[in-house]
Amino acid sequence: MSASTESGVVEAVGKELFIGGKWVAAESGKTFPVVDPATGKELCHVADASPADGVAALDAAVAAQADFAKMAPRERGEILRRAYELLMKRQDELALLMTLEMGKPLAESKGEIAYAAEFFRWFAEEAVRIDGGYATAPNGSGRFLITKQPVGPTLLITPWNFPMAMGTRKIGPAIAAGCTSVLKPAAQTPLSMLALAGILAEAGLPEGVLNVVTTSDSGGVMEPLIRDGRARKLSFTGSTGVGRKLLEQCADKILRTSMELGGNAPFLVFDDADMDAAVEGAMQAKMRNIGEACTAANRFYVQRGVVEEFARRLTERMRALPMGRGTEKDVVVGPLIDEKAVEKVTELVKDATDRGAKVLTGGSGVDGPGHFYQATVLTDVPQEARLTHEEIFGPVAPITPFDTEEEAVAKANDTEFGLVSYVFTSDLKRALRVSEALEAGMIGLNQGIVSNPAAPFGGIKQSGLGREGGSVGIDEFLETKYIAVAL
């Protein structure tokens, strides 16, 4: 990839705040850098919003809400459909932009653009399917009319690890439902959302419906908006710790919330599993996004009779993965997002090995520029190791043997999180028993990827509240109104 091509896609993106349909500088004139995690070099600077800029964005969303709520559902859907087509048309450029700011291999970035676009196509179709009801009162004296209306202006906060898809997963249903919004992307990866703001404007989205504020002071900018009272919903994807603080803030004005928080996904392999499928599923569940995903397999529990074979085959696959900058040909393992991420993974692996875990491959960072960590497989990982209780968010696969189905389920459920679990078995009855017993909002049964725009995404316990995607995703942005009619 030539330097001129890379600089071209970065230069094409607006670097200011997108408020009221216009690109505006931050009130203070300040900016902050966006850094390529593979090289440590700055890509560009973007506007650094202040709390006053955030209020201006909310002002624009509030001003646009009434008219946008009245827009015909078909028209809202057509805007999303046009945006879907523009995303797919510019898939290559947008994928390169994502790889430069986030680090994931180019092939994965292209996959994410397609995945992100699909949320717009899905919710374009859901916009015209917002339904209600008509019923006779049980005593026959009246009628019930049920209608659904937009919840109102919304606040959207997206993470750095899926910088385009996590935006479209929130923006899509908000637009389909008739809600305006203020979106704050992660400071590490703001360029994808700035590019998307331009695309939606080109697709005909009215001014003020989507406002994007980039900032290095997330809490300082967003907390006043949460406590303002005019926004009526917050949708957040990120860590459980931050989500907990946001829920406390939302309680002040009783905001509707959607929270997609942390994960600690168990990956169960029973001795009757198709080993080819299990290893392939493990590679997908572990190495998607370099392991930096809330859905990433975090703990591998493998039945003792097949644990050696599984560990050997997984090690062979992990050891063979090419590492490098995501723009390089055939690279699978790109950089982690920053040096703090490398330090965390290093600490977790050291803690496990200090407690007796064995390193089959990898096990350390990489010297030189960028934030790289080797693809790693650990065996004999004790249950008390930190990486069985904390999100790794890196390319590390810790394997622990188990003997019985009951033991596997107990270990899998021994966590405060409940986002996704993976199960590999050829026994249908066991598959159903275990799937029902696992405490998770999603189950990958003999497959390593669960994300799909047409399916409800979300967790239980401390992995979050609500669902995104599927036929229920739009309901998170709608209020149900009951009208009593006397006869």
JSON list of N, CA and C in Angstrom, two decimals, residues 323-347:
[
{"chain": "A", "resi": 323, "resn": "MET", "atom": "N", "xyz": [2.41, -12.05, 11.36]},
{"chain": "A", "resi": 323, "resn": "MET", "atom": "CA", "xyz": [2.20, -10.84, 12.15]},
{"chain": "A", "resi": 323, "resn": "MET", "atom": "C", "xyz": [2.79, -9.65, 11.42]},
{"chain": "A", "resi": 324, "resn": "GLY", "atom": "N", "xyz": [2.14, -8.49, 11.54]},
{"chain": "A", "resi": 324, "resn": "GLY", "atom": "CA", "xyz": [2.68, -7.29, 10.92]},
{"chain": "A", "resi": 324, "resn": "GLY", "atom": "C", "xyz": [1.65, -6.19, 10.85]},
{"chain": "A", "resi": 325, "resn": "ARG", "atom": "N", "xyz": [1.99, -5.16, 10.16]},
{"chain": "A", "resi": 325, "resn": "ARG", "atom": "CA", "xyz": [1.07, -4.04, 9.95]},
{"chain": "A", "resi": 325, "resn": "ARG", "atom": "C", "xyz": [-0.11, -4.54, 9.12]},
{"chain": "A", "resi": 326, "resn": "GLY", "atom": "N", "xyz": [-1.30, -4.11, 9.48]},
{"chain": "A", "resi": 326, "resn": "GLY", "atom": "CA", "xyz": [-2.50, -4.62, 8.85]},
{"chain": "A", "resi": 326, "resn": "GLY", "atom": "C", "xyz": [-2.61, -4.38, 7.37]},
{"chain": "A", "resi": 327, "resn": "THR", "atom": "N", "xyz": [-1.83, -3.43, 6.84]},
{"chain": "A", "resi": 327, "resn": "THR", "atom": "CA", "xyz": [-1.86, -3.14, 5.41]},
{"chain": "A", "resi": 327, "resn": "THR", "atom": "C", "xyz": [-1.00, -4.10, 4.59]},
{"chain": "A", "resi": 328, "resn": "GLU", "atom": "N", "xyz": [-0.17, -4.90, 5.27]},
{"chain": "A", "resi": 328, "resn": "GLU", "atom": "CA", "xyz": [0.72, -5.82, 4.57]},
{"chain": "A", "resi": 328, "resn": "GLU", "atom": "C", "xyz": [-0.03, -7.07, 4.12]},
{"chain": "A", "resi": 329, "resn": "LYS", "atom": "N", "xyz": [0.39, -7.64, 3.02]},
{"chain": "A", "resi": 329, "resn": "LYS", "atom": "CA", "xyz": [-0.28, -8.79, 2.45]},
{"chain": "A", "resi": 329, "resn": "LYS", "atom": "C", "xyz": [-0.24, -10.00, 3.39]},
{"chain": "A", "resi": 330, "resn": "ASP", "atom": "N", "xyz": [-1.38, -10.68, 3.54]},
{"chain": "A", "resi": 330, "resn": "ASP", "atom": "CA", "xyz": [-1.52, -11.94, 4.26]},
{"chain": "A", "resi": 330, "resn": "ASP", "atom": "C", "xyz": [-1.36, -11.81, 5.77]},
{"chain": "A", "resi": 331, "resn": "VAL", "atom": "N", "xyz": [-1.18, -10.60, 6.31]},
{"chain": "A", "resi": 331, "resn": "VAL", "atom": "CA", "xyz": [-1.05, -10.44, 7.76]},
{"chain": "A", "resi": 331, "resn": "VAL", "atom": "C", "xyz": [-2.37, -10.82, 8.44]},
{"chain": "A", "resi": 332, "resn": "VAL", "atom": "N", "xyz": [-2.26, -11.58, 9.53]},
{"chain": "A", "resi": 332, "resn": "VAL", "atom": "CA", "xyz": [-3.43, -11.98, 10.32]},
{"chain": "A", "resi": 332, "resn": "VAL", "atom": "C", "xyz": [-3.39, -11.35, 11.71]},
{"chain": "A", "resi": 333, "resn": "VAL", "atom": "N", "xyz": [-2.20, -11.23, 12.28]},
{"chain": "A", "resi": 333, "resn": "VAL", "atom": "CA", "xyz": [-2.05, -10.67, 13.62]},
{"chain": "A", "resi": 333, "resn": "VAL", "atom": "C", "xyz": [-1.50, -9.24, 13.48]},
{"chain": "A", "resi": 334, "resn": "GLY", "atom": "N", "xyz": [-2.37, -8.27, 13.65]},
{"chain": "A", "resi": 334, "resn": "GLY", "atom": "CA", "xyz": [-1.96, -6.88, 13.62]},
{"chain": "A", "resi": 334, "resn": "GLY", "atom": "C", "xyz": [-1.58, -6.41, 15.01]},
{"chain": "A", "resi": 335, "resn": "PRO", "atom": "N", "xyz": [-1.39, -5.12, 15.19]},
{"chain": "A", "resi": 335, "resn": "PRO", "atom": "CA", "xyz": [-1.02, -4.59, 16.50]},
{"chain": "A", "resi": 335, "resn": "PRO", "atom": "C", "xyz": [-2.22, -4.50, 17.43]},
{"chain": "A", "resi": 336, "resn": "LEU", "atom": "N", "xyz": [-1.94, -4.49, 18.74]},
{"chain": "A", "resi": 336, "resn": "LEU", "atom": "CA", "xyz": [-2.97, -4.12, 19.70]},
{"chain": "A", "resi": 336, "resn": "LEU", "atom": "C", "xyz": [-3.13, -2.60, 19.64]},
{"chain": "A", "resi": 337, "resn": "ILE", "atom": "N", "xyz": [-4.16, -2.09, 20.27]},
{"chain": "A", "resi": 337, "resn": "ILE", "atom": "CA", "xyz": [-4.54, -0.70, 20.07]},
{"chain": "A", "resi": 337, "resn": "ILE", "atom": "C", "xyz": [-3.52, 0.29, 20.62]},
{"chain": "A", "resi": 338, "resn": "ASP", "atom": "N", "xyz": [-2.86, -0.03, 21.75]},
{"chain": "A", "resi": 338, "resn": "ASP", "atom": "CA", "xyz": [-1.87, 0.88, 22.31]},
{"chain": "A", "resi": 338, "resn": "ASP", "atom": "C", "xyz": [-0.97, 0.12, 23.27]},
{"chain": "A", "resi": 339, "resn": "GLU", "atom": "N", "xyz": [-0.01, 0.83, 23.84]},
{"chain": "A", "resi": 339, "resn": "GLU", "atom": "CA", "xyz": [0.96, 0.18, 24.71]},
{"chain": "A", "resi": 339, "resn": "GLU", "atom": "C", "xyz": [0.32, -0.34, 26.00]},
{"chain": "A", "resi": 340, "resn": "LYS", "atom": "N", "xyz": [-0.71, 0.34, 26.48]},
{"chain": "A", "resi": 340, "resn": "LYS", "atom": "CA", "xyz": [-1.41, -0.14, 27.68]},
{"chain": "A", "resi": 340, "resn": "LYS", "atom": "C", "xyz": [-2.02, -1.52, 27.44]},
{"chain": "A", "resi": 341, "resn": "ALA", "atom": "N", "xyz": [-2.52, -1.73, 26.24]},
{"chain": "A", "resi": 341, "resn": "ALA", "atom": "CA", "xyz": [-3.10, -3.04, 25.91]},
{"chain": "A", "resi": 341, "resn": "ALA", "atom": "C", "xyz": [-2.04, -4.13, 25.94]},
{"chain": "A", "resi": 342, "resn": "VAL", "atom": "N", "xyz": [-0.85, -3.84, 25.41]},
{"chain": "A", "resi": 342, "resn": "VAL", "atom": "CA", "xyz": [0.25, -4.81, 25.45]},
{"chain": "A", "resi": 342, "resn": "VAL", "atom": "C", "xyz": [0.66, -5.09, 26.88]},
{"chain": "A", "resi": 343, "resn": "GLU", "atom": "N", "xyz": [0.74, -4.06, 27.69]},
{"chain": "A", "resi": 343, "resn": "GLU", "atom": "CA", "xyz": [1.13, -4.24, 29.09]},
{"chain": "A", "resi": 343, "resn": "GLU", "atom": "C", "xyz": [0.12, -5.10, 29.84]},
{"chain": "A", "resi": 344, "resn": "LYS", "atom": "N", "xyz": [-1.17, -4.90, 29.56]},
{"chain": "A", "resi": 344, "resn": "LYS", "atom": "CA", "xyz": [-2.19, -5.70, 30.24]},
{"chain": "A", "resi": 344, "resn": "LYS", "atom": "C", "xyz": [-2.08, -7.18, 29.86]},
{"chain": "A", "resi": 345, "resn": "VAL", "atom": "N", "xyz": [-1.96, -7.46, 28.57]},
{"chain": "A", "resi": 345, "resn": "VAL", "atom": "CA", "xyz": [-1.84, -8.85, 28.12]},
{"chain": "A", "resi": 345, "resn": "VAL", "atom": "C", "xyz": [-0.58, -9.49, 28.72]},
{"chain": "A", "resi": 346, "resn": "THR", "atom": "N", "xyz": [0.50, -8.74, 28.74]},
{"chain": "A", "resi": 346, "resn": "THR", "atom": "CA", "xyz": [1.76, -9.25, 29.32]},
{"chain": "A", "resi": 346, "resn": "THR", "atom": "C", "xyz": [1.58, -9.61, 30.78]},
{"chain": "A", "resi": 347, "resn": "GLU", "atom": "N", "xyz": [0.90, -8.76, 31.53]},
{"chain": "A", "resi": 347, "resn": "GLU", "atom": "CA", "xyz": [0.66, -9.02, 32.95]},
{"chain": "A", "resi": 347, "resn": "GLU", "atom": "C", "xyz": [-0.20, -10.27, 33.15]}
]
